[in-house]
mmCIF file of C-alpha atoms and ligand atoms in Angstrom:
data_model
loop_
_atom_site.group_PDB
_atom_site.id
_atom_site.type_symbol
_atom_site.label_atom_id
_atom_site.label_comp_id
_atom_site.label_asym_id
_atom_site.label_seq_id
_atom_site.Cartn_x
_atom_site.Cartn_y
_atom_site.Cartn_z
ATOM 1 C CA MET E 18 -158.034 4.513 43.481
ATOM 2 C CA ASP E 19 -157.875 8.324 42.495
ATOM 3 C CA ILE E 20 -154.300 8.718 42.436
ATOM 4 C CA SER E 21 -150.641 6.406 42.638
ATOM 5 C CA VAL E 22 -147.561 8.263 43.489
ATOM 6 C CA ILE E 23 -144.250 6.521 42.296
ATOM 7 C CA VAL E 24 -140.945 7.346 43.707
ATOM 8 C CA PRO E 25 -137.817 5.677 42.602
ATOM 9 C CA LEU E 26 -135.073 5.870 45.120
ATOM 10 C CA TYR E 27 -131.170 5.314 45.745
ATOM 11 C CA ASN E 28 -130.158 5.844 48.986
ATOM 12 C CA GLU E 29 -132.514 8.385 50.146
ATOM 13 C CA ALA E 30 -133.041 7.424 53.765
ATOM 14 C CA GLU E 31 -133.480 10.618 55.084
ATOM 15 C CA SER E 32 -135.484 12.049 52.827
ATOM 16 C CA LEU E 33 -138.462 9.270 52.972
ATOM 17 C CA PRO E 34 -140.045 9.562 56.500
ATOM 18 C CA GLU E 35 -140.585 13.546 55.774
ATOM 19 C CA LEU E 36 -141.514 12.899 51.908
ATOM 20 C CA HIS E 37 -144.272 10.567 53.089
ATOM 21 C CA ALA E 38 -145.698 12.684 55.781
ATOM 22 C CA TRP E 39 -145.925 15.680 53.319
ATOM 23 C CA ILE E 40 -147.381 13.428 50.440
ATOM 24 C CA GLN E 41 -149.806 12.001 53.359
ATOM 25 C CA ARG E 42 -150.629 14.918 53.964
ATOM 26 C CA VAL E 43 -151.798 16.741 50.777
ATOM 27 C CA MET E 44 -154.003 13.752 50.175
ATOM 28 C CA GLU E 45 -156.147 13.404 53.128
ATOM 29 C CA ALA E 46 -156.239 17.347 52.870
ATOM 30 C CA ASN E 47 -158.182 16.984 49.132
ATOM 31 C CA GLY E 48 -159.603 13.162 50.023
ATOM 32 C CA PHE E 49 -157.914 11.395 47.152
ATOM 33 C CA SER E 50 -157.653 7.767 47.676
ATOM 34 C CA TYR E 51 -153.800 6.867 46.855
ATOM 35 C CA GLU E 52 -151.056 4.493 46.783
ATOM 36 C CA ILE E 53 -147.296 5.773 47.253
ATOM 37 C CA ILE E 54 -145.306 3.324 45.884
ATOM 38 C CA PHE E 55 -141.534 3.186 46.773
ATOM 39 C CA VAL E 56 -139.168 1.843 44.356
ATOM 40 C CA ASN E 57 -135.746 1.355 46.224
ATOM 41 C CA ASP E 58 -133.065 1.321 43.156
ATOM 42 C CA GLY E 59 -130.917 -1.195 45.160
ATOM 43 C CA SER E 60 -129.903 1.183 47.930
ATOM 44 C CA THR E 61 -126.775 0.392 50.306
ATOM 45 C CA ASP E 62 -128.229 2.439 52.797
ATOM 46 C CA ASN E 63 -131.167 1.458 54.919
ATOM 47 C CA SER E 64 -134.009 2.960 52.660
ATOM 48 C CA TRP E 65 -135.800 -0.233 52.722
ATOM 49 C CA ALA E 66 -136.008 -0.821 56.688
ATOM 50 C CA VAL E 67 -137.522 2.882 56.300
ATOM 51 C CA ILE E 68 -139.767 1.937 53.633
ATOM 52 C CA GLU E 69 -141.174 -1.234 55.793
ATOM 53 C CA GLN E 70 -141.585 0.957 58.380
ATOM 54 C CA LEU E 71 -143.753 3.412 56.757
ATOM 55 C CA SER E 72 -145.811 0.536 55.382
ATOM 56 C CA ALA E 73 -146.722 -0.463 58.588
ATOM 57 C CA GLN E 74 -147.931 2.701 59.972
ATOM 58 C CA ASN E 75 -149.722 3.633 56.858
ATOM 59 C CA PRO E 76 -151.407 0.606 54.446
ATOM 60 C CA ALA E 77 -151.076 2.961 51.259
ATOM 61 C CA VAL E 78 -147.575 2.624 51.535
ATOM 62 C CA LYS E 79 -146.297 -0.357 48.677
ATOM 63 C CA GLY E 80 -142.744 -0.796 47.982
ATOM 64 C CA ILE E 81 -140.411 -2.720 45.230
ATOM 65 C CA LYS E 82 -136.947 -3.609 46.392
ATOM 66 C CA PHE E 83 -134.560 -4.263 43.401
ATOM 67 C CA ARG E 84 -131.571 -6.681 44.673
ATOM 68 C CA ARG E 85 -128.876 -4.005 42.858
ATOM 69 C CA ASN E 86 -128.923 -0.715 41.396
ATOM 70 C CA TYR E 87 -130.582 -0.885 38.153
ATOM 71 C CA GLY E 88 -131.003 2.845 37.284
ATOM 72 C CA LYS E 89 -134.097 5.783 37.563
ATOM 73 C CA SER E 90 -135.871 4.345 34.090
ATOM 74 C CA PRO E 91 -135.800 0.466 35.220
ATOM 75 C CA ALA E 92 -137.175 1.834 38.933
ATOM 76 C CA LEU E 93 -139.995 3.882 36.857
ATOM 77 C CA TYR E 94 -140.983 0.841 34.874
ATOM 78 C CA CYS E 95 -141.591 -1.629 37.356
ATOM 79 C CA GLY E 96 -143.306 1.055 39.407
ATOM 80 C CA PHE E 97 -145.925 1.595 36.365
ATOM 81 C CA ARG E 98 -146.482 -1.992 36.034
ATOM 82 C CA LYS E 99 -147.319 -1.826 39.773
ATOM 83 C CA ALA E 100 -149.424 0.981 39.797
ATOM 84 C CA GLN E 101 -153.408 1.258 39.981
ATOM 85 C CA GLY E 102 -154.323 4.699 40.421
ATOM 86 C CA ASP E 103 -156.366 6.466 37.645
ATOM 87 C CA VAL E 104 -153.779 9.270 37.945
ATOM 88 C CA ILE E 105 -150.187 8.591 38.256
ATOM 89 C CA ILE E 106 -147.722 10.903 39.737
ATOM 90 C CA THR E 107 -144.126 10.414 39.916
ATOM 91 C CA MET E 108 -141.464 12.324 41.798
ATOM 92 C CA ASP E 109 -138.114 11.930 43.018
ATOM 93 C CA ALA E 110 -137.470 11.134 46.519
ATOM 94 C CA ASP E 111 -134.937 13.724 47.317
ATOM 95 C CA LEU E 112 -137.284 16.447 48.904
ATOM 96 C CA GLN E 113 -136.590 18.428 45.295
ATOM 97 C CA ASP E 114 -140.278 18.151 44.057
ATOM 98 C CA SER E 115 -142.842 19.207 46.163
ATOM 99 C CA PRO E 116 -145.991 16.921 46.809
ATOM 100 C CA ASP E 117 -148.435 20.402 47.020
ATOM 101 C CA GLU E 118 -148.460 20.164 43.118
ATOM 102 C CA ILE E 119 -150.069 17.216 43.159
ATOM 103 C CA PRO E 120 -154.233 18.385 43.439
ATOM 104 C CA GLU E 121 -153.037 20.682 40.388
ATOM 105 C CA LEU E 122 -151.624 18.316 38.200
ATOM 106 C CA ARG E 123 -154.206 15.644 38.815
ATOM 107 C CA ARG E 124 -156.959 18.258 37.557
ATOM 108 C CA MET E 125 -154.972 19.010 34.214
ATOM 109 C CA ILE E 126 -154.958 15.274 33.596
ATOM 110 C CA VAL E 127 -159.103 14.387 34.709
ATOM 111 C CA GLU E 128 -160.626 18.005 33.760
ATOM 112 C CA ASP E 129 -158.269 19.388 31.243
ATOM 113 C CA GLY E 130 -158.051 15.735 29.521
ATOM 114 C CA TYR E 131 -154.255 16.037 29.438
ATOM 115 C CA ASP E 132 -152.239 12.492 28.444
ATOM 116 C CA LEU E 133 -149.403 13.792 30.125
ATOM 117 C CA VAL E 134 -148.336 16.800 32.479
ATOM 118 C CA SER E 135 -144.624 17.307 33.106
ATOM 119 C CA GLY E 136 -143.303 19.600 35.551
ATOM 120 C CA TYR E 137 -141.563 22.638 34.991
ATOM 121 C CA LYS E 138 -138.777 23.650 37.693
ATOM 122 C CA GLN E 139 -138.574 27.553 36.091
ATOM 123 C CA LYS E 140 -136.710 28.613 38.566
ATOM 124 C CA ARG E 141 -134.132 25.911 40.028
ATOM 125 C CA TYR E 142 -132.063 25.231 42.769
ATOM 126 C CA ASP E 143 -129.186 23.414 41.236
ATOM 127 C CA PRO E 144 -125.446 24.231 40.432
ATOM 128 C CA LEU E 145 -124.914 26.242 37.523
ATOM 129 C CA SER E 146 -122.742 23.555 36.052
ATOM 130 C CA LYS E 147 -126.130 21.540 35.543
ATOM 131 C CA THR E 148 -129.059 24.573 35.048
ATOM 132 C CA ILE E 149 -126.675 25.694 31.619
ATOM 133 C CA PRO E 150 -126.565 22.470 30.099
ATOM 134 C CA THR E 151 -130.079 21.266 30.979
ATOM 135 C CA LYS E 152 -131.279 24.201 28.380
ATOM 136 C CA LEU E 153 -129.138 23.125 25.843
ATOM 137 C CA PHE E 154 -130.212 19.622 26.619
ATOM 138 C CA ASN E 155 -134.136 20.902 26.476
ATOM 139 C CA ALA E 156 -133.632 22.735 23.400
ATOM 140 C CA THR E 157 -132.758 19.625 21.529
ATOM 141 C CA ALA E 158 -134.817 17.534 22.963
ATOM 142 C CA ARG E 159 -137.588 19.976 21.762
ATOM 143 C CA LYS E 160 -136.540 20.134 18.754
ATOM 144 C CA VAL E 161 -135.922 16.410 17.829
ATOM 145 C CA SER E 162 -138.959 15.178 19.637
ATOM 146 C CA GLY E 163 -141.378 17.940 18.059
ATOM 147 C CA ILE E 164 -142.907 18.427 21.409
ATOM 148 C CA LYS E 165 -142.479 22.497 20.983
ATOM 149 C CA ASN E 166 -144.180 23.218 24.432
ATOM 150 C CA LEU E 167 -142.129 21.638 27.123
ATOM 151 C CA HIS E 168 -139.366 23.104 28.869
ATOM 152 C CA ASP E 169 -138.348 20.782 31.120
ATOM 153 C CA PHE E 170 -138.199 17.082 29.548
ATOM 154 C CA ASN E 171 -136.150 15.580 32.590
ATOM 155 C CA CYS E 172 -138.407 16.923 35.419
ATOM 156 C CA GLY E 173 -139.110 14.008 38.087
ATOM 157 C CA LEU E 174 -142.406 15.073 38.994
ATOM 158 C CA LYS E 175 -145.041 14.290 36.223
ATOM 159 C CA ALA E 176 -148.297 13.323 36.017
ATOM 160 C CA TYR E 177 -149.654 10.121 33.775
ATOM 161 C CA ARG E 178 -153.191 9.292 32.836
ATOM 162 C CA ARG E 179 -153.006 5.434 33.957
ATOM 163 C CA ASP E 180 -153.347 4.262 29.868
ATOM 164 C CA VAL E 181 -150.424 6.053 29.074
ATOM 165 C CA VAL E 182 -147.896 4.688 31.579
ATOM 166 C CA LYS E 183 -149.523 0.903 30.988
ATOM 167 C CA ASN E 184 -148.349 1.726 27.007
ATOM 168 C CA ILE E 185 -144.664 2.629 27.235
ATOM 169 C CA GLU E 186 -142.004 1.346 27.899
ATOM 170 C CA VAL E 187 -139.458 2.914 29.655
ATOM 171 C CA TYR E 188 -135.901 0.980 29.789
ATOM 172 C CA GLY E 189 -132.252 2.101 29.562
ATOM 173 C CA GLU E 190 -132.109 5.870 30.781
ATOM 174 C CA MET E 191 -135.081 6.734 28.563
ATOM 175 C CA HIS E 192 -136.685 8.859 31.712
ATOM 176 C CA ARG E 193 -134.920 11.609 30.434
ATOM 177 C CA TYR E 194 -137.610 11.515 27.322
ATOM 178 C CA ILE E 195 -141.079 10.093 28.665
ATOM 179 C CA PRO E 196 -142.968 12.932 26.881
ATOM 180 C CA TYR E 197 -141.190 11.757 23.497
ATOM 181 C CA LEU E 198 -141.844 7.919 24.093
ATOM 182 C CA ALA E 199 -145.700 9.043 25.210
ATOM 183 C CA LYS E 200 -145.699 10.786 21.563
ATOM 184 C CA ASN E 201 -144.301 8.048 19.783
ATOM 185 C CA ALA E 202 -147.161 6.062 21.479
ATOM 186 C CA GLY E 203 -149.716 8.197 20.375
ATOM 187 C CA PHE E 204 -150.312 10.374 23.421
ATOM 188 C CA ASN E 205 -150.548 14.038 21.885
ATOM 189 C CA LYS E 206 -152.102 16.352 24.213
ATOM 190 C CA ILE E 207 -148.906 16.739 26.485
ATOM 191 C CA GLY E 208 -148.837 20.255 29.022
ATOM 192 C CA GLU E 209 -146.533 21.356 31.493
ATOM 193 C CA LYS E 210 -146.986 23.148 34.745
ATOM 194 C CA VAL E 211 -144.778 25.579 36.345
ATOM 195 C CA VAL E 212 -143.653 23.495 39.762
ATOM 196 C CA HIS E 213 -141.688 24.849 42.504
ATOM 197 C CA HIS E 214 -138.416 23.662 42.805
ATOM 198 C CA GLN E 215 -136.056 23.277 46.445
ATOM 199 C CA ALA E 216 -132.339 22.750 46.656
ATOM 200 C CA ARG E 217 -131.279 18.743 47.695
ATOM 201 C CA LYS E 218 -132.143 18.843 51.172
ATOM 202 C CA TYR E 219 -130.160 15.637 52.116
ATOM 203 C CA GLY E 220 -127.490 13.267 50.168
ATOM 204 C CA LYS E 221 -126.047 14.694 47.062
ATOM 205 C CA THR E 222 -127.231 14.160 43.667
ATOM 206 C CA LYS E 223 -126.962 10.707 41.685
ATOM 207 C CA PHE E 224 -125.678 11.563 38.307
ATOM 208 C CA GLY E 225 -122.814 13.177 37.037
ATOM 209 C CA LEU E 226 -121.888 15.351 34.048
ATOM 210 C CA ASP E 227 -122.020 11.986 31.909
ATOM 211 C CA ARG E 228 -126.234 12.166 32.076
ATOM 212 C CA PHE E 229 -125.423 15.152 28.964
ATOM 213 C CA VAL E 230 -123.158 12.764 27.130
ATOM 214 C CA ASN E 231 -125.244 9.749 27.446
ATOM 215 C CA GLY E 232 -128.604 11.882 27.301
ATOM 216 C CA TYR E 233 -127.393 12.916 23.681
ATOM 217 C CA LEU E 234 -126.714 9.318 22.764
ATOM 218 C CA ASP E 235 -130.071 8.111 24.079
ATOM 219 C CA LEU E 236 -132.067 11.100 21.814
ATOM 220 C CA LEU E 237 -130.204 9.985 18.845
ATOM 221 C CA SER E 238 -131.082 6.456 19.170
ATOM 222 C CA LEU E 239 -134.767 7.193 20.111
ATOM 223 C CA TRP E 240 -135.104 9.298 17.275
ATOM 224 C CA PHE E 241 -133.968 6.774 14.742
ATOM 225 C CA LEU E 242 -136.010 3.939 16.299
ATOM 226 C CA SER E 243 -139.229 5.964 16.188
ATOM 227 C CA ARG E 244 -138.786 6.761 12.594
ATOM 228 C CA PHE E 245 -137.105 3.623 11.221
ATOM 229 C CA GLY E 246 -137.150 1.336 13.664
ATOM 230 C CA LEU E 247 -139.117 -0.767 11.905
ATOM 231 C CA LYS E 248 -138.160 -0.108 8.593
ATOM 232 C CA PRO E 249 -134.239 0.159 8.781
ATOM 233 C CA MET E 250 -133.874 -0.429 5.098
ATOM 234 C CA HIS E 251 -135.609 2.880 4.189
ATOM 235 C CA VAL E 252 -132.700 4.706 5.963
ATOM 236 C CA PHE E 253 -129.380 2.205 5.277
ATOM 237 C CA GLY E 254 -130.926 1.461 1.704
ATOM 238 C CA LEU E 255 -131.312 5.078 0.817
ATOM 239 C CA MET E 256 -127.962 6.223 2.045
ATOM 240 C CA GLY E 257 -126.447 3.341 0.470
ATOM 241 C CA SER E 258 -127.705 3.917 -3.178
ATOM 242 C CA LEU E 259 -126.441 7.348 -2.827
ATOM 243 C CA MET E 260 -123.437 6.262 -2.069
ATOM 244 C CA PHE E 261 -123.394 3.510 -4.750
ATOM 245 C CA LEU E 262 -124.539 6.011 -7.161
ATOM 246 C CA LEU E 263 -121.626 8.428 -6.733
ATOM 247 C CA GLY E 264 -119.138 5.625 -7.157
ATOM 248 C CA PHE E 265 -120.959 4.324 -9.988
ATOM 249 C CA VAL E 266 -120.553 7.699 -11.616
ATOM 250 C CA ALA E 267 -116.867 8.075 -10.162
ATOM 251 C CA VAL E 268 -116.495 4.633 -12.390
ATOM 252 C CA VAL E 269 -118.080 5.910 -15.535
ATOM 253 C CA VAL E 270 -115.685 9.013 -15.074
ATOM 254 C CA VAL E 271 -112.408 6.840 -14.684
ATOM 255 C CA GLY E 272 -113.618 4.770 -17.980
ATOM 256 C CA ALA E 273 -114.952 7.336 -20.071
ATOM 257 C CA SER E 274 -111.426 9.095 -19.831
ATOM 258 C CA LYS E 275 -109.428 6.529 -20.421
ATOM 259 C CA LEU E 276 -111.380 5.375 -23.379
ATOM 260 C CA TYR E 277 -111.219 8.643 -24.856
ATOM 261 C CA ALA E 278 -107.376 9.311 -24.310
ATOM 262 C CA LEU E 279 -106.767 6.069 -26.122
ATOM 263 C CA ALA E 280 -109.346 6.570 -28.509
ATOM 264 C CA ASN E 281 -107.172 10.313 -29.203
ATOM 265 C CA GLY E 282 -103.997 8.976 -29.177
ATOM 266 C CA ILE E 283 -103.677 11.050 -26.001
ATOM 267 C CA HIS E 284 -100.793 9.312 -23.328
ATOM 268 C CA ALA E 285 -103.235 7.593 -21.148
ATOM 269 C CA ARG E 286 -102.520 7.556 -17.541
ATOM 270 C CA LEU E 287 -102.848 4.297 -15.174
ATOM 271 C CA VAL E 288 -106.525 4.020 -14.156
ATOM 272 C CA THR E 289 -104.945 4.002 -10.427
ATOM 273 C CA ASP E 290 -103.444 7.786 -11.007
ATOM 274 C CA SER E 291 -106.817 9.071 -10.858
ATOM 275 C CA PRO E 292 -108.501 10.435 -7.952
ATOM 276 C CA TYR E 293 -111.961 8.887 -9.397
ATOM 277 C CA PHE E 294 -110.602 5.606 -8.693
ATOM 278 C CA TYR E 295 -110.539 5.881 -5.243
ATOM 279 C CA ILE E 296 -113.751 7.525 -4.493
ATOM 280 C CA SER E 297 -115.675 5.187 -6.687
ATOM 281 C CA LEU E 298 -113.774 1.799 -4.626
ATOM 282 C CA THR E 299 -114.618 3.459 -1.396
ATOM 283 C CA MET E 300 -118.038 4.531 -2.369
ATOM 284 C CA MET E 301 -119.123 1.358 -3.790
ATOM 285 C CA ILE E 302 -117.862 -0.978 -0.690
ATOM 286 C CA LEU E 303 -119.679 1.571 1.664
ATOM 287 C CA GLY E 304 -122.428 1.369 -0.334
ATOM 288 C CA THR E 305 -122.716 -2.398 -0.083
ATOM 289 C CA GLN E 306 -122.059 -2.141 3.612
ATOM 290 C CA LEU E 307 -124.940 0.105 4.036
ATOM 291 C CA PHE E 308 -126.962 -2.329 2.124
ATOM 292 C CA VAL E 309 -126.186 -5.095 4.017
ATOM 293 C CA ALA E 310 -126.787 -3.352 7.186
ATOM 294 C CA GLY E 311 -130.278 -2.405 5.734
ATOM 295 C CA PHE E 312 -130.990 -6.181 4.991
ATOM 296 C CA LEU E 313 -129.774 -7.086 8.845
ATOM 297 C CA GLY E 314 -131.469 -4.520 9.988
ATOM 298 C CA ASP E 315 -134.609 -6.104 8.232
ATOM 299 C CA LEU E 316 -133.934 -9.277 9.158
ATOM 300 C CA ILE E 317 -133.820 -8.170 13.165
ATOM 301 C CA SER E 318 -136.971 -6.218 13.131
ATOM 302 C CA ARG E 319 -139.173 -8.686 11.035
ATOM 303 C CA SER E 320 -138.419 -11.347 13.955
ATOM 304 C CA SER E 321 -138.697 -8.679 16.863
ATOM 305 C CA GLU E 322 -141.543 -9.357 19.075
ATOM 306 C CA GLN E 323 -142.290 -5.552 18.541
ATOM 307 C CA ARG E 324 -143.124 -5.610 14.981
ATOM 308 C CA ASN E 325 -146.794 -5.688 14.958
ATOM 309 C CA ASN E 326 -147.039 -4.084 18.745
ATOM 310 C CA TYR E 327 -149.978 -1.161 17.810
ATOM 311 C CA GLN E 328 -151.661 1.138 20.040
ATOM 312 C CA ILE E 329 -155.325 0.309 19.218
ATOM 313 C CA GLU E 330 -157.593 2.882 21.420
ATOM 314 C CA LYS E 331 -160.893 1.203 20.981
ATOM 315 C CA GLU E 332 -162.514 -1.358 19.174
ATOM 316 C CA ILE E 333 -166.069 -2.140 18.424
HETATM 317 N N1 LIG G 406 -132.908 7.424 41.444
HETATM 318 C C1 LIG G 406 -132.748 6.220 41.472
HETATM 319 N N2 LIG G 406 -131.528 5.432 40.701
HETATM 320 C C2 LIG G 406 -130.313 5.848 40.399
HETATM 321 C C3 LIG G 406 -130.352 7.250 40.272
HETATM 322 C C4 LIG G 406 -131.125 7.999 40.815
HETATM 323 O O1 LIG G 406 -133.767 5.570 41.789
HETATM 324 O O2 LIG G 406 -129.787 5.014 39.987
HETATM 325 C C5 LIG G 406 -133.536 8.286 42.179
HETATM 326 C C6 LIG G 406 -133.081 9.481 43.198
HETATM 327 O O3 LIG G 406 -132.700 8.595 44.033
HETATM 328 C C7 LIG G 406 -133.947 10.367 43.060
HETATM 329 C C8 LIG G 406 -134.522 10.437 41.538
HETATM 330 O O4 LIG G 406 -133.789 9.069 41.083
HETATM 331 O O5 LIG G 406 -135.135 10.310 43.686
HETATM 332 C C9 LIG G 406 -133.581 11.410 41.068
HETATM 333 O O6 LIG G 406 -131.789 11.786 41.114
HETATM 334 P P1 LIG G 406 -131.480 12.836 41.825
HETATM 335 O O7 LIG G 406 -132.019 13.519 42.785
HETATM 336 O O8 LIG G 406 -130.162 12.216 42.067
HETATM 337 O O9 LIG G 406 -130.730 13.339 40.158
HETATM 338 P P2 LIG G 406 -130.624 15.192 40.049
HETATM 339 O O10 LIG G 406 -131.920 16.044 40.775
HETATM 340 O O11 LIG G 406 -129.727 15.569 40.263
HETATM 341 O O12 LIG G 406 -130.977 15.450 38.718
HETATM 342 MG MG1 LIG G 407 -133.127 15.548 42.763
#
């Protein structure tokens, strides 16, 4: 099969027939063999009935129905598992992404050898309250992930080589960072294509402004996991040692100045009057706690099923 199109959706019944007809038109015009996997993320409208109807008309239409709303990442994860195409395309259900981009996205994977091609909504039809924070968000994501050529990490329209989607695990709200996940899994050829974007035709956006707060927190934890996920002691141990060292220096200052005062018959002030006493106390406690966190982290990562989960490309 040439292409799997995965469409995560939450209450998008009105858009589905139009989206389906458009995808079908593009696929038939190009002679691709394809499947469309609609992942109904616990919609409360009649989206599922619409999907069943489409599937009765067109055998290429498949569906997954969640019992409740889990989020876009879980929907993508299940779509990725089910997909059988050589090239996987993800797109939003709200008609903001154009199926006309599919042939070129596929060409970039098949002929230019990209592992992942992300859409770039250069000209966006979204409210300002979204486009400005998005710029900041993308700048941070570029910096942290080291994928310098991407302008639009969170674009719903993306194309993947099949290996990529079978070897990454999208969860939580990590759909914003799929290129970063792919890069961490060793897929380095990540490209971008400027895509046409439209205003939402039906319904309204499913994400509020909290997307930016959550997005930053997720980016932080992804960065941490990719650097220290399998060796937490390396970060906690280093911080703990530095703290402990500072505390130790402070203790030496306290002790030495007391001894010096005593030896020279100067009036020796109480140890607890010295600021260094408190510094050393705090630093040593913090240092010990960081060390304990490091040991606990190592225990957890040691018993994790992921500990020996490597990306092996070939073996002979
Ligand atoms: N979506 C989903 N589950 C959710 C929220 C959103 O499957 O819990 C789908 C939604 O139906 C749409 C896509 O994810 O197909 C992108 O959502 P939306 O268009 O609301 O996001 P925006 O374009 O505002 O970033
Ligand atoms: Mg949208």
